[in-house]
Short mmCIF file of N, CA and C in Angstrom, two decimals:
data_model
loop_
_atom_site.label_atom_id
_atom_site.label_comp_id
_atom_site.label_asym_id
_atom_site.label_seq_id
_atom_site.Cartn_x
_atom_site.Cartn_y
_atom_site.Cartn_z
N MET Y 22 4.35 8.43 -6.01
CA MET Y 22 5.77 8.63 -5.41
C MET Y 22 4.69 8.51 -3.85
N GLY Y 23 5.82 7.23 -2.78
CA GLY Y 23 5.41 6.63 -1.69
C GLY Y 23 6.59 6.51 -1.13
N ARG Y 24 6.35 5.86 0.05
CA ARG Y 24 6.25 5.51 1.65
C ARG Y 24 6.89 3.58 1.60
N THR Y 25 7.61 2.88 1.64
CA THR Y 25 7.72 1.16 2.25
C THR Y 25 8.39 1.59 3.50
N VAL Y 26 7.30 -0.26 4.16
CA VAL Y 26 8.52 -0.34 5.10
C VAL Y 26 9.93 -0.05 5.14
N PRO Y 27 11.31 -0.01 5.79
CA PRO Y 27 12.65 0.45 5.65
C PRO Y 27 12.97 -1.30 4.85
N LEU Y 28 13.60 -0.95 3.12
CA LEU Y 28 14.07 -1.54 2.87
C LEU Y 28 15.20 -2.45 4.05
N ARG Y 29 15.86 -3.72 2.78
CA ARG Y 29 17.02 -4.01 3.86
C ARG Y 29 17.74 -3.61 3.05
N ARG Y 30 19.08 -3.90 3.35
CA ARG Y 30 20.26 -3.14 2.59
C ARG Y 30 21.10 -3.88 1.62
N ASP Y 31 20.28 -5.18 1.14
CA ASP Y 31 20.67 -5.05 -0.28
C ASP Y 31 19.78 -4.08 -1.53
N GLN Y 32 18.02 -4.24 -0.67
CA GLN Y 32 17.43 -3.12 -1.62
C GLN Y 32 17.89 -2.30 -1.32
N ALA Y 33 18.67 -1.58 -0.31
CA ALA Y 33 18.76 -0.31 -0.46
C ALA Y 33 20.03 -0.28 -1.01
N ARG Y 34 20.93 -0.80 -1.02
CA ARG Y 34 22.40 -0.28 -2.63
C ARG Y 34 21.60 -0.19 -3.84
N GLN Y 35 20.20 -1.44 -4.31
CA GLN Y 35 19.92 -0.96 -5.24
C GLN Y 35 19.19 0.26 -5.67
N VAL Y 36 18.62 0.75 -5.30
CA VAL Y 36 17.17 1.75 -5.54
C VAL Y 36 18.36 3.14 -4.72
N ALA Y 37 19.05 2.97 -3.65
CA ALA Y 37 20.84 4.37 -3.98
C ALA Y 37 21.05 4.63 -5.05
N GLY Y 38 21.44 3.11 -6.07
CA GLY Y 38 22.64 3.42 -7.11
C GLY Y 38 21.22 3.70 -7.81
N HIS Y 39 20.84 4.58 -7.89
CA HIS Y 39 19.33 4.65 -9.11
C HIS Y 39 18.77 6.67 -8.88
N LEU Y 40 19.38 7.01 -7.12
CA LEU Y 40 17.87 8.31 -7.67
C LEU Y 40 18.95 8.94 -7.67
N ARG Y 41 18.91 10.61 -7.18
CA ARG Y 41 19.15 11.50 -8.14
C ARG Y 41 19.12 13.10 -7.52
N PRO Y 42 20.05 13.82 -5.55
CA PRO Y 42 19.12 14.96 -4.84
C PRO Y 42 18.50 16.32 -5.85
N VAL Y 43 17.42 16.14 -5.34
CA VAL Y 43 16.61 17.54 -6.53
C VAL Y 43 17.87 18.02 -6.14
N GLY Y 44 17.21 19.97 -6.75
CA GLY Y 44 17.72 20.50 -6.27
C GLY Y 44 17.12 22.25 -4.84
N PRO Y 45 17.20 23.11 -4.99
CA PRO Y 45 16.45 23.14 -4.10
C PRO Y 45 15.26 23.59 -4.66
N GLY Y 46 13.76 24.08 -3.81
CA GLY Y 46 12.67 24.32 -4.25
C GLY Y 46 12.11 23.35 -4.36
N HIS Y 47 11.94 22.14 -4.75
CA HIS Y 47 11.67 20.98 -4.45
C HIS Y 47 9.79 21.47 -3.37
N SER Y 48 8.37 21.10 -3.93
CA SER Y 48 6.94 21.66 -3.89
C SER Y 48 7.15 20.36 -1.68
N TRP Y 49 8.54 19.18 -1.10
CA TRP Y 49 8.30 19.20 -0.39
C TRP Y 49 9.19 19.70 0.60
N GLU Y 50 10.22 20.17 0.29
CA GLU Y 50 10.78 21.08 1.25
C GLU Y 50 10.42 21.24 2.08
N GLY Y 51 11.28 20.96 3.05
CA GLY Y 51 10.33 21.73 4.35
C GLY Y 51 9.24 20.85 5.51
N VAL Y 52 9.17 19.87 4.36
CA VAL Y 52 8.41 18.76 4.96
C VAL Y 52 8.69 17.63 6.07
N ARG Y 53 8.20 17.10 7.22
CA ARG Y 53 8.01 16.42 7.98
C ARG Y 53 7.90 15.35 7.57
N PHE Y 54 8.01 14.49 7.74
CA PHE Y 54 8.14 12.72 7.93
C PHE Y 54 8.04 11.97 9.09
N ALA Y 55 7.12 11.89 9.60
CA ALA Y 55 7.01 10.37 10.85
C ALA Y 55 7.83 9.46 10.11
N ALA Y 56 8.74 9.35 11.03
CA ALA Y 56 10.13 7.79 10.79
C ALA Y 56 9.80 6.72 11.15
N SER Y 57 8.26 6.47 11.87
CA SER Y 57 7.72 4.51 11.06
C SER Y 57 5.36 5.37 11.90
N TRP Y 58 5.33 4.03 11.70
CA TRP Y 58 4.29 4.31 12.34
C TRP Y 58 3.97 4.36 12.96
N GLY Y 59 3.01 5.77 13.37
CA GLY Y 59 2.75 5.91 15.12
C GLY Y 59 3.35 6.43 15.69
N SER Y 60 4.68 6.58 14.65
CA SER Y 60 6.12 7.61 15.67
C SER Y 60 6.32 8.97 15.95
N ARG Y 61 6.61 9.56 16.51
CA ARG Y 61 6.39 10.36 16.84
C ARG Y 61 8.01 11.30 16.14
N GLY Y 62 9.04 10.55 16.38
CA GLY Y 62 10.02 11.11 15.48
C GLY Y 62 9.46 11.25 14.05
N VAL Y 63 10.60 11.86 14.46
CA VAL Y 63 10.44 12.92 12.15
C VAL Y 63 12.62 12.66 11.35
N LEU Y 64 11.73 11.91 11.01
CA LEU Y 64 12.52 11.73 9.40
C LEU Y 64 13.51 11.84 9.02
N VAL Y 65 14.80 11.52 9.20
CA VAL Y 65 15.96 12.65 8.16
C VAL Y 65 15.73 12.66 6.61
N ALA Y 66 15.14 12.26 5.15
CA ALA Y 66 14.83 12.43 4.54
C ALA Y 66 15.50 13.51 3.62
N VAL Y 67 15.92 12.94 2.20
CA VAL Y 67 17.04 13.54 1.30
C VAL Y 67 16.02 13.48 0.10
N LEU Y 68 15.23 14.15 -0.41
CA LEU Y 68 14.43 14.65 -1.21
C LEU Y 68 15.47 14.29 -2.90
N VAL Y 69 14.60 13.40 -3.45
CA VAL Y 69 15.27 13.00 -4.74
C VAL Y 69 14.47 12.99 -6.00
N ARG Y 70 15.12 13.54 -7.17
CA ARG Y 70 13.84 13.42 -8.21
C ARG Y 70 13.95 12.65 -8.95
N PRO Y 71 12.18 12.88 -9.55
CA PRO Y 71 11.51 11.47 -9.98
C PRO Y 71 11.63 10.65 -11.07
N GLY Y 72 11.69 9.78 -11.29
CA GLY Y 72 12.01 9.74 -11.83
C GLY Y 72 12.13 7.84 -12.20
N THR Y 73 12.43 7.09 -11.42
CA THR Y 73 13.17 5.41 -11.29
C THR Y 73 11.47 4.81 -10.44
N VAL Y 74 11.10 4.44 -11.82
CA VAL Y 74 9.81 3.17 -11.04
C VAL Y 74 10.05 1.91 -10.25
N ALA Y 75 9.31 1.31 -9.66
CA ALA Y 75 9.40 0.76 -8.47
C ALA Y 75 8.49 -0.20 -8.12
N GLU Y 76 8.12 -1.71 -8.44
CA GLU Y 76 6.84 -2.05 -8.45
C GLU Y 76 6.92 -2.65 -6.70
N ILE Y 77 5.81 -2.73 -5.91
CA ILE Y 77 5.05 -2.39 -4.10
C ILE Y 77 4.62 -4.06 -4.75
N SER Y 78 4.74 -4.03 -3.37
CA SER Y 78 2.71 -4.77 -3.02
C SER Y 78 2.02 -4.23 -2.06
N ALA Y 79 1.20 -3.92 -2.11
CA ALA Y 79 0.07 -3.56 -1.37
C ALA Y 79 -1.90 -3.19 -0.92
N GLY Y 80 -1.91 -3.67 -0.13
CA GLY Y 80 -3.05 -4.01 0.99
C GLY Y 80 -3.59 -2.41 0.08
N ARG Y 81 -5.12 -3.40 0.75
CA ARG Y 81 -6.72 -2.37 0.25
C ARG Y 81 -7.62 -1.40 1.49
N ALA Y 82 -6.65 -2.67 2.32
CA ALA Y 82 -7.70 -2.29 4.15
C ALA Y 82 -6.95 -1.44 4.44
N ILE Y 83 -8.98 -0.17 4.53
CA ILE Y 83 -8.63 0.34 5.15
C ILE Y 83 -9.11 1.26 6.02
N ASP Y 84 -8.90 1.83 7.99
CA ASP Y 84 -9.46 1.33 8.78
C ASP Y 84 -10.70 2.21 8.86
N ARG Y 85 -11.46 3.32 9.52
CA ARG Y 85 -12.37 3.79 10.25
C ARG Y 85 -11.89 6.00 9.48
N GLY Y 86 -10.76 5.49 9.79
CA GLY Y 86 -9.80 6.61 9.88
C GLY Y 86 -9.74 7.19 8.44
N ARG Y 87 -9.88 6.13 6.95
CA ARG Y 87 -9.48 6.30 6.25
C ARG Y 87 -7.97 5.85 5.07
N VAL Y 88 -7.96 5.69 6.73
CA VAL Y 88 -5.88 4.79 5.83
C VAL Y 88 -6.09 3.68 6.06
N TYR Y 89 -5.48 3.96 5.07
CA TYR Y 89 -4.18 2.08 4.39
C TYR Y 89 -4.26 1.81 5.63
N ARG Y 90 -4.63 0.92 6.54
CA ARG Y 90 -4.47 0.20 7.50
C ARG Y 90 -2.19 -0.68 7.45
N HIS Y 91 -2.24 -1.36 6.13
CA HIS Y 91 -1.02 -2.47 6.55
C HIS Y 91 0.00 -0.78 5.00
N PRO Y 92 1.45 -1.06 6.02
CA PRO Y 92 1.69 -0.04 4.71
C PRO Y 92 2.73 -0.94 3.18
N LEU Y 93 2.35 -0.42 2.89
CA LEU Y 93 3.45 -0.80 1.24
C LEU Y 93 4.74 -1.58 1.33
N ARG Y 94 4.97 -2.09 0.73
CA ARG Y 94 6.75 -2.83 0.24
C ARG Y 94 6.86 -3.67 -0.93
N PHE Y 95 7.99 -2.95 -0.47
CA PHE Y 95 9.41 -2.94 -1.91
C PHE Y 95 9.17 -3.88 -2.79
N LYS Y 96 9.02 -4.51 -3.83
CA LYS Y 96 9.29 -6.17 -4.54
C LYS Y 96 10.77 -5.97 -5.60
N ARG Y 97 10.73 -4.55 -6.09
CA ARG Y 97 11.40 -5.04 -7.54
C ARG Y 97 11.45 -3.37 -8.22
N LEU Y 98 12.56 -3.28 -8.87
CA LEU Y 98 13.24 -2.30 -9.61
C LEU Y 98 12.75 -1.95 -10.87
N ARG Y 99 11.75 -1.12 -10.78
CA ARG Y 99 11.07 -2.00 -12.49
C ARG Y 99 11.87 0.05 -14.00
N LEU Y 100 13.70 -0.82 -14.14
CA LEU Y 100 13.99 0.28 -14.95
C LEU Y 100 14.37 -0.87 -16.04
N ASP Y 101 12.97 -1.35 -16.54
CA ASP Y 101 12.59 -2.03 -17.73
C ASP Y 101 11.10 -1.21 -18.09
N VAL Y 102 10.65 -0.65 -17.52
CA VAL Y 102 9.35 0.22 -17.05
C VAL Y 102 9.29 2.24 -17.08
N GLY Y 103 9.26 2.71 -17.94
CA GLY Y 103 9.30 3.98 -17.79
C GLY Y 103 7.66 5.27 -16.55
N MET Y 104 7.98 6.11 -16.60
CA MET Y 104 7.30 7.35 -15.78
C MET Y 104 6.50 6.96 -16.21
N GLU Y 105 6.07 7.91 -17.59
CA GLU Y 105 5.80 7.70 -18.77
C GLU Y 105 4.28 7.49 -19.43
N ASP Y 106 4.54 5.09 -18.60
CA ASP Y 106 4.48 3.75 -18.90
C ASP Y 106 2.61 2.94 -17.71
N VAL Y 107 2.88 4.08 -17.10
CA VAL Y 107 2.37 3.37 -15.39
C VAL Y 107 2.00 5.15 -15.36
N PRO Y 108 0.26 4.47 -15.32
CA PRO Y 108 -0.55 5.01 -14.81
C PRO Y 108 -0.13 6.13 -13.40
N ARG Y 109 -1.52 6.86 -12.90
CA ARG Y 109 -1.69 8.07 -12.16
C ARG Y 109 -2.42 7.17 -11.09
N PHE Y 110 -2.09 7.42 -10.45
CA PHE Y 110 -3.52 6.67 -9.43
C PHE Y 110 -5.01 7.30 -9.58
N GLY Y 111 -5.49 6.61 -9.61
CA GLY Y 111 -7.21 6.96 -9.86
C GLY Y 111 -7.51 6.86 -11.33
N VAL Y 112 -6.68 6.46 -12.06
CA VAL Y 112 -6.58 6.44 -13.87
C VAL Y 112 -6.16 5.65 -14.20
N GLY Y 113 -7.06 5.24 -15.60
CA GLY Y 113 -7.25 3.50 -15.99
C GLY Y 113 -8.33 2.63 -15.37
N PRO Y 114 -7.87 1.38 -15.86
CA PRO Y 114 -8.62 0.27 -15.84
C PRO Y 114 -9.15 0.15 -14.56
N ALA Y 115 -7.30 -0.48 -13.00
CA ALA Y 115 -6.27 -0.62 -12.29
C ALA Y 115 -8.28 -0.31 -11.66
N ALA Y 116 -8.29 0.92 -11.55
CA ALA Y 116 -8.95 2.80 -10.65
C ALA Y 116 -10.58 1.65 -10.48
N ALA Y 117 -10.90 1.12 -12.13
CA ALA Y 117 -12.06 1.51 -12.70
C ALA Y 117 -12.46 0.30 -11.70
N ALA Y 118 -11.75 -0.77 -11.76
CA ALA Y 118 -11.64 -1.98 -11.09
C ALA Y 118 -11.25 -2.09 -9.64
N GLY Y 119 -11.39 -1.41 -8.90
CA GLY Y 119 -12.29 -0.43 -7.94
C GLY Y 119 -11.28 -1.47 -6.55
#
């Protein structure tokens, strides 16, 4: 699970068609999210059920605060891949390549 830079309108429509809201009791219920990088504004978030896989691009540069320097960018939905096909973060051969 993660967050990208804002999606283009066509991307947002495509992604929205595959998301379903989650019911009460979600582990992130009540969590506040920043509206944008470095912003004090709060994002109005709708929590959704996990299950849709997306391909993203990500830089690996980390600043002195151990924070990734560049935001994630959405590339496309991967409807041909299920969550069980995606290795967990830090697990598998890609993690070892570091």
